[in-house]
Structures are given as structure tokens and as C-alpha cells.
Coordinates of C-alpha atoms and ligand atoms in Angstrom, one line a residue:
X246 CA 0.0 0.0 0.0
X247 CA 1.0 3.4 -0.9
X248 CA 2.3 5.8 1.8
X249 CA 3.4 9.4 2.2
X250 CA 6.8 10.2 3.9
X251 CA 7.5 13.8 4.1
X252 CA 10.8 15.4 5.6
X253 CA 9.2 18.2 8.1
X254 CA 10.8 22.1 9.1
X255 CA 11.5 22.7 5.6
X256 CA 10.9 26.0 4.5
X257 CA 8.8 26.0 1.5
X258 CA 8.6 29.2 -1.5
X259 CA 7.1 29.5 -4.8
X260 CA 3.9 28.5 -6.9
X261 CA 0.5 26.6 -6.5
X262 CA -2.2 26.4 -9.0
X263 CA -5.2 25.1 -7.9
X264 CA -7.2 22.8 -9.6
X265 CA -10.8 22.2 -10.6
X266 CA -13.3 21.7 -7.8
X267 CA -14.0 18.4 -7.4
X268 CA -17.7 19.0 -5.4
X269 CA -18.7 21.1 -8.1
X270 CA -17.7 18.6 -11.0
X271 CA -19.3 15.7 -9.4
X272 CA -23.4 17.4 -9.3
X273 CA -22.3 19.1 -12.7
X274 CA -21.6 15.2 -14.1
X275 CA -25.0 14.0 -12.3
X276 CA -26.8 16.9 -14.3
X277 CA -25.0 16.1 -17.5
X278 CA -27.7 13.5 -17.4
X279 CA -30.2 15.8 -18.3
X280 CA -28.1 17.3 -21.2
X281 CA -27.2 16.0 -24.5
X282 CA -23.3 17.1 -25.5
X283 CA -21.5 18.7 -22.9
X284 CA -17.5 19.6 -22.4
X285 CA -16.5 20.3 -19.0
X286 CA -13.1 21.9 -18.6
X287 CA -11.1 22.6 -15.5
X288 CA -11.9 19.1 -14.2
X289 CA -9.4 17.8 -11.3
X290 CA -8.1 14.3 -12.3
X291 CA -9.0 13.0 -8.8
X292 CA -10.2 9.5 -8.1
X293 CA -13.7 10.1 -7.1
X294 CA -14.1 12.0 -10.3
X295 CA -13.2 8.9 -12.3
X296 CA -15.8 7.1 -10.1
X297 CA -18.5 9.2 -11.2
X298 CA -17.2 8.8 -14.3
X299 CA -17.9 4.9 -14.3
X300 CA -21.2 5.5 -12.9
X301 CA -21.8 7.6 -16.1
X302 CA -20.4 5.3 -18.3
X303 CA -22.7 2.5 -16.7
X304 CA -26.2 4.2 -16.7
X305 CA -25.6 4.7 -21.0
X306 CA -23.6 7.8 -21.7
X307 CA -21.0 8.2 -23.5
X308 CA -17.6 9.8 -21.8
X309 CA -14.2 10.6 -23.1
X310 CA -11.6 12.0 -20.5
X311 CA -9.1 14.2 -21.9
X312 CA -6.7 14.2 -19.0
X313 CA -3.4 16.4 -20.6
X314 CA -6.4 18.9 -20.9
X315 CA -8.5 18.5 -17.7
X316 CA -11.6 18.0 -19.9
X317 CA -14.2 15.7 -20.0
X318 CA -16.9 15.6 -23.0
X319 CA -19.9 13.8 -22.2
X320 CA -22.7 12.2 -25.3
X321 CA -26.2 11.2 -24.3
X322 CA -28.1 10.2 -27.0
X323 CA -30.4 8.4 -24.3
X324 CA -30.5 5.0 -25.8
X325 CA -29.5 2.3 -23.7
X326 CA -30.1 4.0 -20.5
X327 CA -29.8 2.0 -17.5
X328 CA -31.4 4.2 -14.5
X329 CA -29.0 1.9 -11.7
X330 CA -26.6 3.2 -9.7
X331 CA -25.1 0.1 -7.9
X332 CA -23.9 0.0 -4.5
X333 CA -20.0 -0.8 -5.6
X334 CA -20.1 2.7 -7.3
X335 CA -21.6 4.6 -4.6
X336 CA -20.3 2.6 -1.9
X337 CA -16.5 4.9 -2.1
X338 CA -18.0 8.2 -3.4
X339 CA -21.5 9.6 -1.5
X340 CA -22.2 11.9 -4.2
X341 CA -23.0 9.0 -6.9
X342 CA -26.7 9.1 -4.8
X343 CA -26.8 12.8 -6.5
X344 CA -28.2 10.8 -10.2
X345 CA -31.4 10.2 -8.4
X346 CA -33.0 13.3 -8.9
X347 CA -31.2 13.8 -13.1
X348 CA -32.6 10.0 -13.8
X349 CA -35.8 10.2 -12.0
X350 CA -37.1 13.9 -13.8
X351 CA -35.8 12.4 -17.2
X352 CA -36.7 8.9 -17.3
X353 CA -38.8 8.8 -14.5
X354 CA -37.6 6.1 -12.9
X355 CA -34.2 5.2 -10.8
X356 CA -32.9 2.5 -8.9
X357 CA -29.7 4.0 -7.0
X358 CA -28.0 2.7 -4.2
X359 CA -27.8 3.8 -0.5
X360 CA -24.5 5.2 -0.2
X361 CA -24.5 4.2 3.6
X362 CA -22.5 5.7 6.6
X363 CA -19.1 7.2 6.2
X364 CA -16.3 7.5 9.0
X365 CA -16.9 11.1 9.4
X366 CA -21.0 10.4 10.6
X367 CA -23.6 8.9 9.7
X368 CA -25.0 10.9 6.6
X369 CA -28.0 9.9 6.1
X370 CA -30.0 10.6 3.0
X371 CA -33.3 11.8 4.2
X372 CA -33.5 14.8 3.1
X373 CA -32.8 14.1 -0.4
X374 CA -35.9 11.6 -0.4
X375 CA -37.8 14.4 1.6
X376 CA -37.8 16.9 -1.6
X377 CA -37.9 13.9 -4.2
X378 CA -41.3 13.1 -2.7
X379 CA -42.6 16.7 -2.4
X380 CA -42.1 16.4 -5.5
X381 CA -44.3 13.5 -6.4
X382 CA -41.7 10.8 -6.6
X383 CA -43.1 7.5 -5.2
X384 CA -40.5 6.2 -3.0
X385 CA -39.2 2.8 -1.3
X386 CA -36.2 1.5 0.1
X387 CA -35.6 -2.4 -0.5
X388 CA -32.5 -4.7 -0.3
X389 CA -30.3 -1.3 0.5
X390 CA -31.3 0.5 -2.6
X391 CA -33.7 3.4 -3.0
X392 CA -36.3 2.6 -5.7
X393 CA -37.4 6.2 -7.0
X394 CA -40.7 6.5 -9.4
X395 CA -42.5 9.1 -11.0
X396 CA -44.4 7.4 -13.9
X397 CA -46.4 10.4 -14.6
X398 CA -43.3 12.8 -14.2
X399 CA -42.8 14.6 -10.9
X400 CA -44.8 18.3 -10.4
X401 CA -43.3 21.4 -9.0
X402 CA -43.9 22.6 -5.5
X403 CA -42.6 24.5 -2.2
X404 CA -40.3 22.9 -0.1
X405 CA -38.2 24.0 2.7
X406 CA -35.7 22.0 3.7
X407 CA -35.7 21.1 7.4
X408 CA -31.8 21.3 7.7
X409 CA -29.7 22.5 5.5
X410 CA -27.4 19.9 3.2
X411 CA -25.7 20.3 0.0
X412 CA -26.2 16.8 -1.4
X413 CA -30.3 17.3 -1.1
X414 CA -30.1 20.8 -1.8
X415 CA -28.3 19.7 -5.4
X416 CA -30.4 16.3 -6.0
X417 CA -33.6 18.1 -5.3
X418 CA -32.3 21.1 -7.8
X419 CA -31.6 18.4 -10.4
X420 CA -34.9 16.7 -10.1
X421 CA -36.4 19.9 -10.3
X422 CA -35.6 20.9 -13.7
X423 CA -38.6 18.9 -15.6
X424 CA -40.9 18.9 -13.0
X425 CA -44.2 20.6 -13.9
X426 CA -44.7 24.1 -13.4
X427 CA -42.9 26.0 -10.7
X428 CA -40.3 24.5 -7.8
X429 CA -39.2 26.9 -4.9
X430 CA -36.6 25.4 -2.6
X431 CA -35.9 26.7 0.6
X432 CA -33.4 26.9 3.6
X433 CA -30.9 25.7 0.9
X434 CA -27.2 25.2 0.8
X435 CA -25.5 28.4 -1.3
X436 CA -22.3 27.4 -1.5
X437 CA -19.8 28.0 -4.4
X438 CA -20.3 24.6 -5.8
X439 CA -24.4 25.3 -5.6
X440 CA -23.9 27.9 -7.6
X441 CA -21.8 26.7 -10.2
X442 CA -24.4 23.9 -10.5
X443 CA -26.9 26.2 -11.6
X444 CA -24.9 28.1 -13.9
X445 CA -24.4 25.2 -15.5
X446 CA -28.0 24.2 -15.4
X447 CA -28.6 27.8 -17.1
X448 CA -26.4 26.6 -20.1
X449 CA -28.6 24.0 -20.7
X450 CA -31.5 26.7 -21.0
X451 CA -33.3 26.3 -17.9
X452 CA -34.9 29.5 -15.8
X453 CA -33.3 29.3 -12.6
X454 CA -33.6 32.1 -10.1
X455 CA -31.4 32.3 -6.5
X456 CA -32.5 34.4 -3.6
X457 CA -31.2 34.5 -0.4
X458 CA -31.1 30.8 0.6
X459 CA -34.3 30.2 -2.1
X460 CA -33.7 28.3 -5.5
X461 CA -36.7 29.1 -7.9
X462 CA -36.6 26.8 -10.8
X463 CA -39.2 26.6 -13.5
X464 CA -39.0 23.8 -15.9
X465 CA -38.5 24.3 -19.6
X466 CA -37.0 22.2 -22.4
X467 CA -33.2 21.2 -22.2
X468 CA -31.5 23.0 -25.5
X469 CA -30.5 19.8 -27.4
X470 CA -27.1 22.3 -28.5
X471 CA -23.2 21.2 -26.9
X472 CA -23.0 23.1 -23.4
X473 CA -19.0 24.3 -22.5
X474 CA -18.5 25.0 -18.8
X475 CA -15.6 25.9 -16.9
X476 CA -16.0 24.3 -13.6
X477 CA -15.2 27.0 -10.7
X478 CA -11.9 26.7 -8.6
X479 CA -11.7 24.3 -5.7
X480 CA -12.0 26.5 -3.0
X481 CA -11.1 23.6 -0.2
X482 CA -7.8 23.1 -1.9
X483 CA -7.0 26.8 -2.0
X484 CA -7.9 26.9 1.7
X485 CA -5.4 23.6 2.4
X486 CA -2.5 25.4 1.0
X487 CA -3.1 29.1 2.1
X488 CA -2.8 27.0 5.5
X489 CA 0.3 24.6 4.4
X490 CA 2.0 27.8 3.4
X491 CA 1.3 30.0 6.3
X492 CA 3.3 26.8 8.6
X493 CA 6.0 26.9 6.5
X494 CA 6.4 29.6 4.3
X495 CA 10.1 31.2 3.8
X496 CA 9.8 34.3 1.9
X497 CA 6.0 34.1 0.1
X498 CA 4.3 31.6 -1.9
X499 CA 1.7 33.1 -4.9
X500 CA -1.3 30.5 -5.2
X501 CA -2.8 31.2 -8.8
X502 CA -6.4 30.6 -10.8
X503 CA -8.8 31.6 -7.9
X504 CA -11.1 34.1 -6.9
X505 CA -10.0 35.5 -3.2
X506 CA -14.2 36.7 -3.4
X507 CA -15.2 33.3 -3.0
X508 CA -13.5 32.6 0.1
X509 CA -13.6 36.0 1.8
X510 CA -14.7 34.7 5.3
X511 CA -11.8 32.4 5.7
X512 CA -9.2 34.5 4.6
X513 CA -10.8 36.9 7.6
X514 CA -10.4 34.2 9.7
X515 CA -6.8 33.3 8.6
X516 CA -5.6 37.4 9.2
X517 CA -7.3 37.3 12.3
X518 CA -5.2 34.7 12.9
X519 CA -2.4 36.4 12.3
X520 CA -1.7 34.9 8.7
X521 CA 0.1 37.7 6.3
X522 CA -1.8 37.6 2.9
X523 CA -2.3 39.6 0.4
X524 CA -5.1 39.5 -2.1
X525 CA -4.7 40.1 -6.2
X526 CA -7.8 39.8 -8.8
X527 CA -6.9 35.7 -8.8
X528 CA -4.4 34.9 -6.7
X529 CA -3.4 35.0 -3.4
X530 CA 0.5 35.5 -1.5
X531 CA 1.0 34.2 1.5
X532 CA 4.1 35.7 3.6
X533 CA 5.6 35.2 6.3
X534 CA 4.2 35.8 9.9
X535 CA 5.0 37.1 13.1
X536 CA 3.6 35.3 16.2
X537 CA 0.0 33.4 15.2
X538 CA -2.8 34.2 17.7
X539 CA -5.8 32.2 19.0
X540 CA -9.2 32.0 17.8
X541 CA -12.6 30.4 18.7
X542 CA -14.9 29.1 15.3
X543 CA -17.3 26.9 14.1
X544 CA -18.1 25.2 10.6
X545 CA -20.9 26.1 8.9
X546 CA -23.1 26.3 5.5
X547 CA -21.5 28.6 3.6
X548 CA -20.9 31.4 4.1
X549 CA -19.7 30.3 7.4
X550 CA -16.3 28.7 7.7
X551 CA -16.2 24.9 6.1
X552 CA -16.1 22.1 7.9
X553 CA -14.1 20.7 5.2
X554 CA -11.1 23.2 6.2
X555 CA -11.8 22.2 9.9
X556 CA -8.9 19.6 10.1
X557 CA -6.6 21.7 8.3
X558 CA -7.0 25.0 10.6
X559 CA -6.7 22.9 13.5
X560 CA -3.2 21.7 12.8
X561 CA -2.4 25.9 11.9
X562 CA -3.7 26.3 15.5
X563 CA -1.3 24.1 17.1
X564 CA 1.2 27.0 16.1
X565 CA -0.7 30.0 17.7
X566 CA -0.2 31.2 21.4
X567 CA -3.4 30.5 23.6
X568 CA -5.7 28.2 23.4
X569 CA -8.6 27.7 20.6
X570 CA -11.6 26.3 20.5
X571 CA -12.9 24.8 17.1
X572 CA -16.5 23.7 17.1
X573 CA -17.8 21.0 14.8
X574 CA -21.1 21.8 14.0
X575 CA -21.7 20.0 10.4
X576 CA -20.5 16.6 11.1
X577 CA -20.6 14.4 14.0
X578 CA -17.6 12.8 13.9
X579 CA -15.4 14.2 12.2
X580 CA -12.3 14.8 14.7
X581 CA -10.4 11.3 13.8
X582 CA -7.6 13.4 12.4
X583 CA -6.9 14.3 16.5
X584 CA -5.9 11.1 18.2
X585 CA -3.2 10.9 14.9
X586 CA -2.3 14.8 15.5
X587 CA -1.6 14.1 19.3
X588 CA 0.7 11.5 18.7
X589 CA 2.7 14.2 16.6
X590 CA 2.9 15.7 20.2
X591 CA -0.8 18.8 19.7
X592 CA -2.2 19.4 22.8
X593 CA -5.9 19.1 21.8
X594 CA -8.9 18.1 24.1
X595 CA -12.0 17.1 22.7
X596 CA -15.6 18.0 24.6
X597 CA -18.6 17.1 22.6
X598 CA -18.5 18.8 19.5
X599 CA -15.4 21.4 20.4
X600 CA -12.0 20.7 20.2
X601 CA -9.8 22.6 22.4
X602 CA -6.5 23.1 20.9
X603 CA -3.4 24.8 23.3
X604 CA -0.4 26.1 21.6
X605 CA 2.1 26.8 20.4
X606 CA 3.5 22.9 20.7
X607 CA 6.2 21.8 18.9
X608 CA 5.0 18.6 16.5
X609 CA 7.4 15.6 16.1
X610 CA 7.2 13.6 12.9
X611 CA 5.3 10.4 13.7
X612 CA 4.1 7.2 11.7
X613 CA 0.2 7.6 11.3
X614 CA -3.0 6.8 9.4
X615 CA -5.0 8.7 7.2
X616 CA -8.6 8.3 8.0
X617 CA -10.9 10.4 5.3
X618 CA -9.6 12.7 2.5
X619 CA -9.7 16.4 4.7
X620 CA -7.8 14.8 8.0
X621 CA -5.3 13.2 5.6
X622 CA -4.5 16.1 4.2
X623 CA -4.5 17.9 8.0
X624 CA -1.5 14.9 8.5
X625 CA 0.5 16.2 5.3
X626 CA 0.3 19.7 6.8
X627 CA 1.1 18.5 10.0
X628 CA 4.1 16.7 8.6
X629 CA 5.1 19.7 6.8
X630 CA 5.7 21.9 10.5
X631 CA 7.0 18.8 12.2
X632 CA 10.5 17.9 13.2
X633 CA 12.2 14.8 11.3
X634 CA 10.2 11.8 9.4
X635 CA 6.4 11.3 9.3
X636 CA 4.9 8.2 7.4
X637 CA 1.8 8.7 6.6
X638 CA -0.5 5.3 5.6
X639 CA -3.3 4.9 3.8
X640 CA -3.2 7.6 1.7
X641 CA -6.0 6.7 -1.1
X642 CA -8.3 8.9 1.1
X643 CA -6.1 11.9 -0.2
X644 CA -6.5 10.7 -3.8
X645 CA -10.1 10.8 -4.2
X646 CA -9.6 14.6 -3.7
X647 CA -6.3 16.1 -4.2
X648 CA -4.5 16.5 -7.9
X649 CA -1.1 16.3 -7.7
X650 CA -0.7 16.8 -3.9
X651 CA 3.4 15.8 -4.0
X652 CA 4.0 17.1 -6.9
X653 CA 3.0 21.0 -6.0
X654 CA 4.3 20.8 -2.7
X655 CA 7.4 19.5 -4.2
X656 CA 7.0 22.5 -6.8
X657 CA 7.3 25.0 -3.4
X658 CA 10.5 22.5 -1.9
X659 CA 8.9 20.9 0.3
X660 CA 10.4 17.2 0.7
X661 CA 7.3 14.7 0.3
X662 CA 7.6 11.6 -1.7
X663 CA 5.2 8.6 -2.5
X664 CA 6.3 5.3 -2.0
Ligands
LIG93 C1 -21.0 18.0 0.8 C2 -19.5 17.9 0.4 C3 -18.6 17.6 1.6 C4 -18.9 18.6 2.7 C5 -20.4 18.7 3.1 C6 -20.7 19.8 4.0 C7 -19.7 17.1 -1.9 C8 -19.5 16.0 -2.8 N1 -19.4 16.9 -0.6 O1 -21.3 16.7 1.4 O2 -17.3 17.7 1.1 O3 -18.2 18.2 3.9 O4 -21.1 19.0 1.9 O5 -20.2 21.0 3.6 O6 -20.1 18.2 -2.2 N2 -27.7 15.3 6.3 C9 -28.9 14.7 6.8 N3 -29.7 14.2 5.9 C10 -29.5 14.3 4.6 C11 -28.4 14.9 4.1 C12 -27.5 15.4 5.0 O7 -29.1 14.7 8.0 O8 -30.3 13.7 3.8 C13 -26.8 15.9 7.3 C14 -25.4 15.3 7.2 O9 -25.3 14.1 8.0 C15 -24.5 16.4 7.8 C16 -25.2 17.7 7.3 O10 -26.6 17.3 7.0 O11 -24.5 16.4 9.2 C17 -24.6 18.3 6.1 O12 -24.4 17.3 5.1 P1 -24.5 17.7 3.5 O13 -24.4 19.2 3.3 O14 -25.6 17.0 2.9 O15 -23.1 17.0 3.0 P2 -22.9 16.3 1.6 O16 -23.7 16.9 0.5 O17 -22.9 14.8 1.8

């Protein structure tokens, strides 16, 4: 099995580009269901693209990756359509449950596996089924697959979501598009990747309307034309290495092809911090700091701070004076990264859904294990700011979500290598 060692304390300098985002590629595959040609460009060659890629090529269309490129150029003529998503292809990537509302407003039928729990909680998919049926899907769960129908095509309607989730926010978005009439959603999730999603949906000629957390779609006729969409910039990944370079940055590092806009609340949080940035039209430099300071946060929808950066600003804080409180307020488990992070030598305490984190402690390189793709990534930055060798194991968690993790920290010096 593939492992990461990295050789820790080295001062790092130069450039990072950042790739595609790979949470707003995945719904923008799902809804290429619903279209006929598309090219997608920007893509990030990541594995749980390729995933939803198979799941694609399964259900009947037609897919050609152009990986020098970072395109992908998708063909559904819609013969041969299979409307299953089966359990192996869903089973690694959660998002593959996000063809249930694109197969179910086309074809008006799907069959698509339960993607089950995860280690980061339990992730249910209830509020995904909640809109479908709102919408006049008849639903059933049997042998761990949800078995989706709407023989007479689903009808608009007003739903507000009970909580707010991205994955139900997006399926019920999708599924909206052909049903009859008007749909509002409500208490949705806005975030970057929501948004992209409906301007890609746009392309394909559909009348969608955001306000506030409201998505107003009305259905119309998909435009039968090729649709070209430039998949935004992946804002977690731009987050990770802001972070990776404010540990271990010598003189500056530029990170290129963003928009600092997009993530304006956590590069507050990052200066409160006591992070040195400075922001150009799209791209970021990171400089060298002084003393970091404390801070108390919690993750939230956007545009509150992400609990996919959680893991990854928790390691930064084991470098600032004082203690800080982070509290987890998306997932319920999602501090396995800590136990791994303490054996490095943090002090971190965890109380129900805070962690408290005292520092500045000097980190140690360590031998650990990777346990979901953002606390992997927390170990490499760990690893980066720690003294000697850390190993770190099962790294194919960091693969479904990172392109070319080595090889741009390697671009900036910083001594990581796969073996
Ligand atoms: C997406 C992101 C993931 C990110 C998460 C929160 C993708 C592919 N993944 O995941 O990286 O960490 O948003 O920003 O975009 N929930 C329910 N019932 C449901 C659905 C969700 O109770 O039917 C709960 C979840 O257990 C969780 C919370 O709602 O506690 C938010 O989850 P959600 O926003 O749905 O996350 P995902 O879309 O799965």
C-alpha cells in the first residue's frame, strides 16, 4: 500500500495552482444526465471524479476523458439507458446518490444505491428523499437501494428544507428541472459549488432564479445544442495550501487561478489569525508571519467557515499562542484526524462537539493513518511543520480529492515523496 513520507521544518517558497473543484464537478456530471453534449473543462483528475465517471459510463452515456487537458466531453443520446446506480459505485463516493434526482425527472424512474455511513458520521439521505417526494416521486427503500418513481413525471412545489445539506439541496435542484410548473426550494445550501451547478444548469436553458437561501426553478425544455462549462476553482484546496504555506512559508508563496471573493470569510479568519496575505484579482500570497494568535470558530453552511477546512485550521492552530476552541457543528464525527495529530505531540482536548487546541506545541514527525480525505490532508500539513520523518498510511483517502498533492508541494520544496 502506498504511503506518504515527508521530511518536516523545511521552508517552502514558490507557486500553486489550484485545480478544478471536485464538489462542483461531481453534481455538474450528475446533471450532464439531463443534457445532451457537454465539455467540461477545468476538471481535477482526482479518483472520485473517475468514479463518477464509471457511474456515467454505466447508466448509458457516452464519456471521453481528456486528461493532458482536464476536460471531460460527455454524449447522451439516451439510448441504452440503465437508470441503476449500484452500491459498488456509490459505496466509495456519496455523491454518486446525486443521479437520483437527473434519472428520475428524465426517465422517470431510478434505482440508486444507498451510499450508507461514512467515518466522518452517519450521513443519512433523508433529506434528499424528503424533496424527491414533495415532488411527487413515489419512494421505497428495498434490499439497500432506493427505488425512485414518478411514472407520470414529478410536479413542482414549495419545499423547505428542514436542515440544510448540499447533497439534497443539489439532487432536489436536479430533479427539479422537468418537474411541472414551478419549484421553490428553501433553507438551501448556497455554496460556491451550488452555484456553479446552476450556472451550469442555465447553459442548458433552464430558468433558474437564486435568492437568499431560495432556488426558484421553472422547468423548460433542455437546449439539445453542446453546453462548454468551466468548472469554478476548488476553493477547499485553496484553503489547504493558504494554511500549508502560512506553517511553512520562507519568503512568500503566490497561489494562482482563484477568486480571493469566493472565500472571503476564511481569509478573515486566517488574518485574524495572524496569517500575512495579500489579495490580487486571482491569486493569493502568502508571507511570512510574526507570532500566530488564537481564535474560537465553528463550521458552517457557507458562508460560514467549512467544515471541510476544519482539520486543516486545527493543525495551523497548534502553532498560535493561547488556546482555541474549534467547534464542529456539520459533522458528528469528524475529529479522527486528533488522536493521529496528538501522537505528533498537539495538545488538543475534545468536549462534545469542540475541540480545544493549546499552543504553540512543537510537533514531532510520527508514523500515522489517514482516515478520510480532509484529516489526511490535515497529516501532510502537519508533517510539513513537524521535526524529522512522518509516514503517513493509507493515503487513497487523499487521492479521491487532491490532484497532484506531491508534486506542488514538491514544486514550493517541500520534501514529500510517494512510495
Ligand atoms: C458535501 C460535500 C462535503 C462537505 C459537506 C458539508 C460534496 C460532494 N461533498 O457533502 O465535502 O463536507 O457537503 O459542507 O459536495 N444530512 C442529513 N440528511 C440528509 C443529508 C445530509 O441529516 O439527507 C446531514 C449530514 O449528515 C450532515 C449535514 O446534513 O450532518 C450536512 O451534510 P451535507 O451538506 O448533505 O453534505 P454532503 O452533501 O454529503
Amino acid at each position: 500500500m502506498e504511503k506518504l513520507i515527508i521530511k518536516g521544518k523545511k521552508e517552502i517558497s514558490g507557486k500553486i495552482s489550484i485545480s478544478g473543484s471536485k464538489n462542483a464537478t461531481l453534481p455538474i456530471l450528475a446533471a450532464s444526465i439531463l443534457a445532451h453534449q457537454v465539455i467540461l473543462k477545468n476538471i481535477p483528475l482526482v479518483k472520485d471524479i473517475f468514479t463518477m465517471v464509471e457511474l456515467l459510463n454505466f447508466i448509458g452515456l457516452r464519456i471521453k476523458i481528456i486528461k493532458k487537458k482536464n476536460i471531460i466531453k460527455i454524449n447522451n443520446n439516451d439510448n441504452n439507458i440503465n437508470t441503476l446506480a449500484p452500491y459498488k459505485l456509490v459505496k466509495t463516493m456519496r455523491a454518486g446518490v446525486l443521479v437520483l434526482g437527473s434519472l428520475l425527472t428524465k426517465y422517470g424512474k431510478a434505482k440508486v444505491s444507498l451510499p450508507g455511513g461514512c467515518a466522518i458520521g452517519t450521513r443519512p439521505v433523508d433529506l434528499h428523499l424528503f424533496a424527491l417526494k414533495k415532488l411527487g416521486a413515489k419512494i421505497r427503500i428495498k434490499n439497500g437501494y432506493i427505488i425512485a418513481e414518478a411514472k407520470e413525471g414529478l410536479k413542482g412545489n414549495i419545499i423547505k428544507f428542514p436542515s440544510i445539506s448540499v447533497g439534497a439541496t443539489e439532487n432536489a435542484l436536479l430533479a427539479a428541472t422537468n418537474a411541472e410548473g414551478t419549484t421553490i426550494l428553501k433553507n438551501c445550501a448556497i455554496e460556491p459549488e451550488v452555484k456553479d451547478l446552476i450556472t451550469f444548469l442555465k447553459k442548458l436553458g433552464l430558468i433558474i432564479n437564486l435568492k437568499g437561501r431560495s432556488i426558484i426553478v421553472k422547468q423548460r425544455k433542455i437546449k439539445k445544442s453542446q453546453i462548454v462549462h468551466n468548472v469554478i476553482f476548488d476553493r477547499i484546496e485553496l484553503g489547504t495550501y493558504m494554511i500549508a504555506s502560512a506553517l511553512q512559508v520562507k519568503n512568500n508563496i503566490t497561489i494562482n487561478k482563484i477568486d480571493p471573493k469566493i472565500i472571503k470569510n476564511e481569509i478573515d479568519i486566517l488574518k485574524k489569525i495572524g496569517v500575512k496575505i495579500k489579495l490580487k484579482k486571482t491569486s493569493i500570497i502568502i508571507k511570512k508571519n510574526k507570532k500566530l494568535k488564537k481564535i474560537n470558530i465553528s463550521t458552517k453552511p457557507y458562508p460560514g467557515f467549512p467544515t471541510d477546512l476544519q482539520a486543516q485550521l486545527m493543525v495551523l492552530l497548534t502553532q498560535a499562542n493561547g488556546v482555541s476552541k474549534i467547534r464542529e457543528d456539520i459533522f458528528e464525527n469528524r475529529f479522527m484526524h486528533v488522536p493521529e495529530l496528538k501522537r505528533m505531540g498537539a495538545d488538543i482536548e475534545i468536549k462534545n462537539k469542540t475541540a480545544i487546541i493549546k499552543g504553540p506545541t512543537k510537533l514531532t514527525g510520527a508514523e500515522v493513518m489517514a482516515t478520510d480525505l480532509r484529516a489526511s490532508v490535515s497529516l501532510v500539513l502537519a508533517g510539513l511543520a513537524a521535526e524529522n520523518r512522518t509516514t503517513i498510511n493509507r493515503i487513497y483517502h487523499l487521492d479521491r480529492g487532491y490532484e497532484f498533492l506531491e508534486r506542488k508541494l514538491k514544486s514550493c520544496k517541500a520534501e514529500i515523496e510517494r512510495v
